[in-house]
CSV table of C-alpha atoms in Angstrom, one decimal:
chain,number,residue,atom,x,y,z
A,222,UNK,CA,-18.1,3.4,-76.4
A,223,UNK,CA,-21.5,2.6,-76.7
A,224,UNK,CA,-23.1,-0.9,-76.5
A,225,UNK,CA,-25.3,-0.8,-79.5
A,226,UNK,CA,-24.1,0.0,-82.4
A,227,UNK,CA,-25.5,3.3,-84.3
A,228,UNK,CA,-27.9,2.3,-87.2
A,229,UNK,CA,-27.2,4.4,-90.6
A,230,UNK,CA,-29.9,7.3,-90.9
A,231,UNK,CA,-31.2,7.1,-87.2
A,232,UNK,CA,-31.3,9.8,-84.7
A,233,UNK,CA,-29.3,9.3,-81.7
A,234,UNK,CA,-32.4,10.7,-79.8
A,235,UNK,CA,-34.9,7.7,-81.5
A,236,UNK,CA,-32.6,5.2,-81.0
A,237,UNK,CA,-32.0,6.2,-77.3
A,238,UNK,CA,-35.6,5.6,-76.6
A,239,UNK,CA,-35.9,2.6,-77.9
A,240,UNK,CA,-33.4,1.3,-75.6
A,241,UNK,CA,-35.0,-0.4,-72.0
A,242,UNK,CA,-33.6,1.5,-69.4
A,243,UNK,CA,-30.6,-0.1,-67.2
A,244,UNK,CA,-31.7,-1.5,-64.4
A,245,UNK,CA,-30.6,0.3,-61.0
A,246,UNK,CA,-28.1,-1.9,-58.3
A,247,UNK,CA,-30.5,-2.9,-55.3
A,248,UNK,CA,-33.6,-1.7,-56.8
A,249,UNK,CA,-35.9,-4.9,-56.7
A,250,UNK,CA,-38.1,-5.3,-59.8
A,251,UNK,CA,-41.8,-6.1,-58.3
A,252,UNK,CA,-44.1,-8.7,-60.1
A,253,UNK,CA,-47.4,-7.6,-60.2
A,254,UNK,CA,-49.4,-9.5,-62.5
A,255,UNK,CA,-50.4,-13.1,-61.8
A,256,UNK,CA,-50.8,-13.5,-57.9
A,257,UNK,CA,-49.5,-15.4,-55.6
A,258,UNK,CA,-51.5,-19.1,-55.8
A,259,UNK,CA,-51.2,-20.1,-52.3
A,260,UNK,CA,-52.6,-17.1,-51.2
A,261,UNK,CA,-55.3,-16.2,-54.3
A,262,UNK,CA,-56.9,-19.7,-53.0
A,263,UNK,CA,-56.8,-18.2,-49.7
A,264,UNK,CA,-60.3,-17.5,-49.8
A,265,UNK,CA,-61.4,-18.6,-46.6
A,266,UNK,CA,-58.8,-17.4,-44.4
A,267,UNK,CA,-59.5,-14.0,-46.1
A,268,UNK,CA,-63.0,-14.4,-45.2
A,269,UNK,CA,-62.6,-15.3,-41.9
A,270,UNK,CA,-60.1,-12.5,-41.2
A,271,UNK,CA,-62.6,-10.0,-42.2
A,272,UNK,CA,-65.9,-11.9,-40.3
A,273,UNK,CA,-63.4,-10.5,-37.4
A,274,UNK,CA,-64.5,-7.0,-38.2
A,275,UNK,CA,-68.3,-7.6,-39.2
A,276,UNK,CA,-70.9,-10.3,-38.9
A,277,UNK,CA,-71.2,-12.4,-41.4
A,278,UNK,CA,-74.5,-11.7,-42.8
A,279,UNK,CA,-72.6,-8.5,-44.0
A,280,UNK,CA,-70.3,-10.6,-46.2
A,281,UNK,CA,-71.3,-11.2,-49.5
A,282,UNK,CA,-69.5,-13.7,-52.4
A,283,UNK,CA,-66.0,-13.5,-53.0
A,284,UNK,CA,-65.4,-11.1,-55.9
A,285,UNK,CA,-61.5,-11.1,-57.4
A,286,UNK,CA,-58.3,-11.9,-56.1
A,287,UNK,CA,-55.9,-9.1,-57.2
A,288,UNK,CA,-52.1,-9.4,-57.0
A,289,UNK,CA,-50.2,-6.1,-54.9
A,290,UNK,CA,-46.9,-7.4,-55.5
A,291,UNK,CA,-44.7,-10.4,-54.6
A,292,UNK,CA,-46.5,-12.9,-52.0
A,293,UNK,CA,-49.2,-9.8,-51.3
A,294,UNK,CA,-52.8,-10.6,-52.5
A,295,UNK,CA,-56.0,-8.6,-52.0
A,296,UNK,CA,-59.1,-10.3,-51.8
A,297,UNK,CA,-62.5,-8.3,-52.3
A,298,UNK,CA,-66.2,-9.4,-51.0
A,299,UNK,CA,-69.2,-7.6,-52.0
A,300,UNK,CA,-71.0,-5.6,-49.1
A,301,UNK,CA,-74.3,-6.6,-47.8
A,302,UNK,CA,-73.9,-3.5,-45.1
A,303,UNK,CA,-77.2,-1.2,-44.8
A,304,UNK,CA,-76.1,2.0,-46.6
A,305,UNK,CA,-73.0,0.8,-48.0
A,306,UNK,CA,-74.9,-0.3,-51.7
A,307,UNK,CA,-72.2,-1.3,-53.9
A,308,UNK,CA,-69.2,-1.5,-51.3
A,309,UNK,CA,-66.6,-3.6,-50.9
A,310,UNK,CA,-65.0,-5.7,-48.2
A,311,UNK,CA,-61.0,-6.2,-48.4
A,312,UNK,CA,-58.8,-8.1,-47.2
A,313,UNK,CA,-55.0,-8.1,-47.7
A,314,UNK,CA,-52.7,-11.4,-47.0
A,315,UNK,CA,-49.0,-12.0,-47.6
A,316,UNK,CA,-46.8,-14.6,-46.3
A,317,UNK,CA,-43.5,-15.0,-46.4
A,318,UNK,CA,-41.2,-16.8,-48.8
A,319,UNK,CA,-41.6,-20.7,-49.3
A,320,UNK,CA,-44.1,-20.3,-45.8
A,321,UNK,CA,-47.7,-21.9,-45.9
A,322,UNK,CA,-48.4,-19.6,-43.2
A,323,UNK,CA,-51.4,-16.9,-44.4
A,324,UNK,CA,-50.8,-13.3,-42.9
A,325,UNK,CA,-53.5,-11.0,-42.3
A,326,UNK,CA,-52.0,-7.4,-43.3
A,327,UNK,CA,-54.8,-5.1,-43.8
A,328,UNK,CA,-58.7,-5.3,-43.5
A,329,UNK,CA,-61.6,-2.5,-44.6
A,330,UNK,CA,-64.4,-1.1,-46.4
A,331,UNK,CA,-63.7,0.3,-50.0
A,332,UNK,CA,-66.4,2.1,-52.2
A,333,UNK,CA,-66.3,0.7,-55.7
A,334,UNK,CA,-67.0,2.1,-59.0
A,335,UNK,CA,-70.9,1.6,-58.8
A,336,UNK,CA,-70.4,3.0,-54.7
A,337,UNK,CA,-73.2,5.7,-53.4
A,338,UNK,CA,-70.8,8.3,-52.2
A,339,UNK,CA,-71.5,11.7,-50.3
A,340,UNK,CA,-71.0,14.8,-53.1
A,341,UNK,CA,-67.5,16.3,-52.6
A,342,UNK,CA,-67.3,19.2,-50.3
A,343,UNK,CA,-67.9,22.7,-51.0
A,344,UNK,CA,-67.2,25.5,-48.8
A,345,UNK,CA,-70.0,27.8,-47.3
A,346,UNK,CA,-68.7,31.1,-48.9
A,347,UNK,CA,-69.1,29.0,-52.7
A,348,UNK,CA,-72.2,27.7,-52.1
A,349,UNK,CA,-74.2,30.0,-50.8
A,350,UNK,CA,-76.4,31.3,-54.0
A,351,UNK,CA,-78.0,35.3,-54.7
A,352,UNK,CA,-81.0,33.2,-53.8
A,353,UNK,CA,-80.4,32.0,-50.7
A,354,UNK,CA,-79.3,34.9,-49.2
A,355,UNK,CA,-83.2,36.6,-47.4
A,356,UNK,CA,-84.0,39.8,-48.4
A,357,UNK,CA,-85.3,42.0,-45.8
A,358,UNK,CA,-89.1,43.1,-45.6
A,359,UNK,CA,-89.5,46.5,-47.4
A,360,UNK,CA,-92.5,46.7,-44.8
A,361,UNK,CA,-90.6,46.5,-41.9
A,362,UNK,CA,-87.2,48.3,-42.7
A,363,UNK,CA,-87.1,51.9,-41.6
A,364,UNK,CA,-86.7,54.5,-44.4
A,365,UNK,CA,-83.4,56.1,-45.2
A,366,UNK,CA,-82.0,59.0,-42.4
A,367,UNK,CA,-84.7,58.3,-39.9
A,368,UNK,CA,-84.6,55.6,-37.3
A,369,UNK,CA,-87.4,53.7,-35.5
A,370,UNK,CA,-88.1,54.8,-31.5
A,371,UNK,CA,-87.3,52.0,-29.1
A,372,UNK,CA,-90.5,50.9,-27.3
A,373,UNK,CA,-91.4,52.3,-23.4
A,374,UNK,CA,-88.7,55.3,-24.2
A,375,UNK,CA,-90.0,58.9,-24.6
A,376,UNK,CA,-89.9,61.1,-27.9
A,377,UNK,CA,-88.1,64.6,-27.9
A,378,UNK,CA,-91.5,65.5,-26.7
A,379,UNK,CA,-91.4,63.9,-23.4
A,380,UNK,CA,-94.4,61.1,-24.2
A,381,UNK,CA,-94.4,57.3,-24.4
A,382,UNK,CA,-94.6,56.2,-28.5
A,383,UNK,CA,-98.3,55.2,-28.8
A,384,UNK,CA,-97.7,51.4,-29.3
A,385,UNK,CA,-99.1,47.5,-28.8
A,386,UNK,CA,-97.1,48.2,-25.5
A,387,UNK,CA,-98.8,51.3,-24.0
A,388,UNK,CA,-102.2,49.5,-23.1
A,389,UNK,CA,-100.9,46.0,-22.8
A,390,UNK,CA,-101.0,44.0,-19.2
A,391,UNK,CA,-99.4,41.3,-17.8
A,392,UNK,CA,-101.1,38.3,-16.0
A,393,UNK,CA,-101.1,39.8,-12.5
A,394,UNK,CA,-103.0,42.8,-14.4
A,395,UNK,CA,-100.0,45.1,-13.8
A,396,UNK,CA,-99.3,47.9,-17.1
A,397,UNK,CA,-96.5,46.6,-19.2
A,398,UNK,CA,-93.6,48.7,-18.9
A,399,UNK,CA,-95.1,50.2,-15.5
């Protein structure tokens, strides 16, 4: 029952995978390798699709022509945008079957391989380092089981704490605290 016939000494498992699989009822089979002529020498209209979105002095020479499929080419410029070293403008055009008619599908800004691009994110908690974190002045921190009196409020004893505060005055001359 089987279309090929079983060779003498071969697994049924290596000869299964050497087999191309059947090809499913309706599923299309895309091409894409070579692109579509008509619209690879669609240079122009690519160029002028994306001098919609950016002047032109942004646009730099055409780079490639790359094929996404049947009748769908990409076409990429080089970036002449401040900040944007080593970016790439796209364009995507398709057309429709047996049409001379260019279609403008998609237009942007990639980064390419040689691209500047921002460090990928890291949350707070993971990059906060020992380091970073200050370390409180042994100076100023009170010592263990006693606590520091509050300015301008009495002791057990009834009297001010003797501080910058007690002989201090204000512009019109008045006592601070007073």
């Amino acid at each position: 029952m089987t279309a090929e016939p079983e060779v003498p000494g071969t697994p049924v498992q290596e000869q299964a995978a050497k087999t191309p699989p059947k090809r499913k009822a309706g599923v299309p089979v895309w091409r894409t390798g070579k692109p579509d002529a008509f619209l690879a020498a669609s240079v122009d209209a690519a160029r002028a699709a994306v001098e919609g979105i950016t002047p032109s002095a942004t646009i730099g020479p055409h780079l490639a022509a790359k094929s996404e499929g049947d009748r769908l080419v990409t076409h990429l410029f080089e970036s002449r945008l401040p900040g944007y070293a080593g970016w790439q403008w796209y364009a995507v055009l398709t057309r429709n079957s047996r049409s001379k008619v260019v279609t403008v599908n998609e237009l942007g800004l990639l980064p390419s391989e040689d691209s500047i691009l921002a460090p990928e994110w890291v949350p707070w908690a993971e990059r906060v380092r020992p380091e970073d974190q200050q370390e409180e002045p042994e100076a100023a921190a009170p010592e263990p089981g006693t606590e520091a009196p509050a300015a301008g409020i009495p002791d057990a004893d009834g009297r001010e704490p003797a501080g910058e505060s007690a002989g201090t005055t204000d512009d019109d001359g008045a006592r601070a605290g007073a």
